[in-house]
């Protein structure tokens, strides 16, 4: 029996230390810890896929909490069934002792685990939806206050009209016009059509 740990954080700048400490506390060997820095919306994750391929019957997987496994209710259920019934491995959710398939081999234990899993999987997806809603509300509130998102708009020099006139009449090349404006060729075209119109 091999013991594995699975860790997931949603973004590259998020810290996985809390989950690593939890894996250390349950004695998961460092070489058997798999880490994805990716959204939990689905299971298309490179390290998770590699872990699943490695699993053998009676192996054991630790995850810190159910939302680290994923945040899609239906897919969490499907993966749990796949891991426990097809791959025949055990799963322990460290933060939720009831979700320890080593203890729930009886019919009552399995039923209890399934009920808890359904509730927690639903809560994980619901939290994902709440995060998206809060982000959208935050963006809308910021826009209402005049906050601009995206790259700052590139300003054009005061003699932009003159540069464009020379460019239009072939006195300078597109490359020269872009250099004189301090922008790329694509930005030059875009701003020309915005400010002056089609030639």
C-alpha positions as a printed NumPy array, in Angstrom:
array([[  0.   ,   0.   ,   0.   ],
       [  1.375,   3.404,  -1.018],
       [  0.36 ,   6.659,   0.698],
       [ -0.168,   9.786,  -1.4  ],
       [ -1.138,  13.38 ,  -0.784],
       [ -2.938,  15.68 ,  -3.2  ],
       [ -2.658,  19.468,  -2.867],
       [ -4.36 ,  22.126,  -4.966],
       [ -4.249,  25.903,  -4.9  ],
       [ -6.251,  27.984,  -7.349],
       [ -3.496,  30.306,  -8.544],
       [  0.286,  30.341,  -8.909],
       [  0.673,  33.096,  -6.321],
       [ -1.29 ,  31.239,  -3.63 ],
       [  0.593,  29.491,  -0.848],
       [  0.322,  25.741,  -0.353],
       [  2.242,  25.64 ,   2.969],
       [ -0.85 ,  24.943,   5.096],
       [ -1.649,  21.864,   3.019],
       [  1.995,  20.723,   3.027],
       [  2.06 ,  20.895,   6.84 ],
       [ -1.121,  18.785,   6.962],
       [  0.491,  16.168,   4.681],
       [  3.614,  16.116,   6.851],
       [  1.475,  15.598,   9.969],
       [ -0.155,  12.476,   8.498],
       [  3.25 ,  11.157,   7.347],
       [  2.799,  11.388,   3.568],
       [  6.264,  10.965,   1.98 ],
       [  7.399,  14.147,   0.182],
       [  7.988,  12.243,  -3.057],
       [  4.31 ,  11.143,  -3.005],
       [  2.792,  14.611,  -2.731],
       [  1.19 ,  15.9  ,  -5.93 ],
       [  0.519,  19.615,  -6.313],
       [ -1.59 ,  21.475,  -8.884],
       [ -1.791,  25.262,  -9.083],
       [ -5.046,  25.391, -10.955],
       [ -8.753,  26.076, -10.621],
       [-10.928,  23.369,  -9.07 ],
       [-13.676,  23.793, -11.667],
       [-12.788,  20.436, -13.28 ],
       [-10.3  ,  17.567, -13.007],
       [ -8.236,  18.39 , -16.104],
       [ -5.109,  18.915, -14.005],
       [ -1.666,  17.502, -14.887],
       [ -0.48 ,  16.394, -11.437],
       [ -3.874,  14.982, -10.46 ],
       [ -3.914,  12.937, -13.687],
       [ -0.398,  11.686, -12.991],
       [ -1.4  ,  10.657,  -9.465],
       [ -4.48 ,   8.774, -10.681],
       [ -2.4  ,   6.834, -13.22 ],
       [ -0.003,   5.764, -10.478],
       [ -2.655,   4.503,  -8.057],
       [ -2.893,   0.81 ,  -7.295],
       [ -5.557,  -1.098,  -5.38 ],
       [ -5.506,  -0.384,  -1.601],
       [ -3.383,   2.767,  -1.947],
       [ -4.333,   5.705,   0.253],
       [ -4.837,   9.376,  -0.728],
       [ -4.945,  12.28 ,   1.706],
       [ -6.494,  15.67 ,   0.843],
       [ -6.69 ,  18.587,   3.283],
       [-10.327,  19.427,   2.521],
       [-12.909,  18.449,  -0.07 ],
       [-12.633,  21.765,  -1.932],
       [ -8.923,  21.019,  -2.54 ],
       [-10.049,  17.952,  -4.468],
       [-12.407,  20.077,  -6.571],
       [-15.248,  22.58 ,  -6.657],
       [-17.619,  20.987,  -9.154],
       [-20.335,  19.052,  -7.3  ],
       [-21.028,  16.487, -10.017],
       [-17.372,  15.875, -10.845],
       [-16.339,  15.478,  -7.189],
       [-18.997,  12.775,  -6.843],
       [-17.84 ,  11.038, -10.035],
       [-14.145,  11.165,  -9.083],
       [-14.865,   9.875,  -5.572],
       [-16.775,   6.904,  -7.011],
       [-14.049,   6.287,  -9.603],
       [-11.251,   6.343,  -7.034],
       [-12.983,   4.238,  -4.386],
       [-14.877,   1.746,  -6.57 ],
       [-12.908,   1.477,  -9.815],
       [ -9.348,   2.131,  -8.642],
       [-10.237,   0.626,  -5.212],
       [ -8.184,   3.102,  -3.221],
       [ -8.995,   4.793,   0.084],
       [ -9.421,   8.55 ,   0.541],
       [ -9.045,  10.559,   3.727],
       [-10.232,  14.17 ,   3.931],
       [ -8.104,  15.493,   6.791],
       [-10.474,  18.293,   7.814],
       [-13.508,  15.974,   7.856],
       [-12.838,  12.694,   9.737],
       [-16.194,  11.261,   8.606],
       [-14.756,  11.206,   5.082],
       [-12.271,   8.425,   5.698],
       [-13.131,   5.441,   3.51 ],
       [-10.919,   3.146,   5.612],
       [-13.546,   3.352,   8.37 ],
       [-16.676,   3.183,   6.278],
       [-16.541,  -0.28 ,   4.722],
       [-19.914,  -1.325,   6.167],
       [-23.207,  -0.38 ,   4.473],
       [-23.989,   2.209,   7.171],
       [-20.458,   3.625,   6.993],
       [-20.61 ,   3.896,   3.199],
       [-24.052,   5.53 ,   3.341],
       [-22.877,   8.031,   5.941],
       [-19.751,   8.868,   3.915],
       [-21.852,   9.338,   0.765],
       [-24.231,  11.738,   2.538],
       [-21.378,  13.797,   4.025],
       [-19.606,  13.835,   0.652],
       [-22.731,  15.117,  -1.097],
       [-23.167,  17.938,   1.415],
       [-19.493,  18.969,   1.288],
       [-19.279,  18.714,  -2.51 ],
       [-22.366,  20.898,  -2.804],
       [-20.839,  23.406,  -0.355],
       [-17.558,  23.476,  -2.352],
       [-19.365,  24.247,  -5.607],
       [-21.624,  26.771,  -3.907],
       [-18.551,  28.575,  -2.522],
       [-17.039,  28.641,  -6.027],
       [-20.234,  30.279,  -7.318],
       [-20.16 ,  32.751,  -4.419],
       [-16.535,  33.668,  -5.205],
       [-17.457,  34.377,  -8.84 ],
       [-20.464,  36.471,  -7.727],
       [-18.332,  38.478,  -5.284],
       [-15.703,  39.073,  -7.973],
       [-18.348,  40.257, -10.441],
       [-19.949,  42.535,  -7.848],
       [-16.534,  43.95 ,  -6.923],
       [-15.677,  44.656, -10.559],
       [-19.073,  46.29 , -11.179],
       [-18.72 ,  48.468,  -8.068],
       [-15.205,  49.513,  -9.09 ],
       [-16.354,  50.371, -12.63 ],
       [-19.203,  52.448, -11.18 ],
       [-16.554,  54.449,  -9.292],
       [-14.608,  55.017, -12.515],
       [-11.869,  52.414, -11.989],
       [-10.452,  51.315, -15.345],
       [ -9.526,  47.67 , -15.967],
       [ -7.071,  46.316, -18.492],
       [ -4.014,  47.994, -19.928],
       [ -3.831,  51.772, -19.68 ],
       [ -4.643,  53.479, -22.94 ],
       [ -1.573,  54.613, -24.873],
       [ -1.528,  58.363, -25.441],
       [ -0.632,  59.814, -28.832],
       [  1.86 ,  62.669, -29.313],
       [  0.594,  66.222, -29.92 ],
       [  1.737,  66.063, -33.551],
       [ -0.167,  62.814, -34.207],
       [ -2.239,  64.438, -36.986],
       [  0.911,  65.622, -38.74 ],
       [  2.599,  62.206, -38.452],
       [ -0.525,  60.533, -39.853],
       [ -0.697,  63.003, -42.733],
       [  2.905,  62.21 , -43.72 ],
       [  2.234,  58.495, -43.347],
       [ -0.969,  58.682, -45.381],
       [  0.719,  60.476, -48.257],
       [  3.704,  58.112, -48.313],
       [  6.239,  60.581, -46.928],
       [  7.118,  58.133, -44.134],
       [  6.644,  54.38 , -43.754],
       [  4.266,  52.696, -41.334],
       [  7.273,  51.629, -39.265],
       [  8.566,  55.197, -39.093],
       [  5.13 ,  56.544, -38.144],
       [  4.801,  53.966, -35.354],
       [  8.298,  54.79 , -34.054],
       [  7.57 ,  58.537, -34.05 ],
       [  4.39 ,  57.877, -32.046],
       [  6.173,  55.458, -29.709],
       [  3.686,  52.631, -30.375],
       [  3.451,  49.336, -32.252],
       [  2.135,  49.213, -35.807],
       [ -1.133,  47.587, -34.66 ],
       [ -1.7  ,  50.34 , -32.076],
       [ -0.94 ,  52.97 , -34.718],
       [ -3.597,  51.516, -37.05 ],
       [ -6.118,  51.257, -34.212],
       [ -5.641,  54.804, -32.93 ],
       [ -5.584,  56.201, -36.464],
       [ -9.031,  54.708, -37.186],
       [-10.345,  55.787, -33.773],
       [ -9.132,  59.39 , -33.928],
       [ -9.048,  60.207, -37.637],
       [-11.239,  57.641, -39.329],
       [-10.75 ,  55.494, -42.408],
       [ -8.35 ,  56.959, -44.976]])
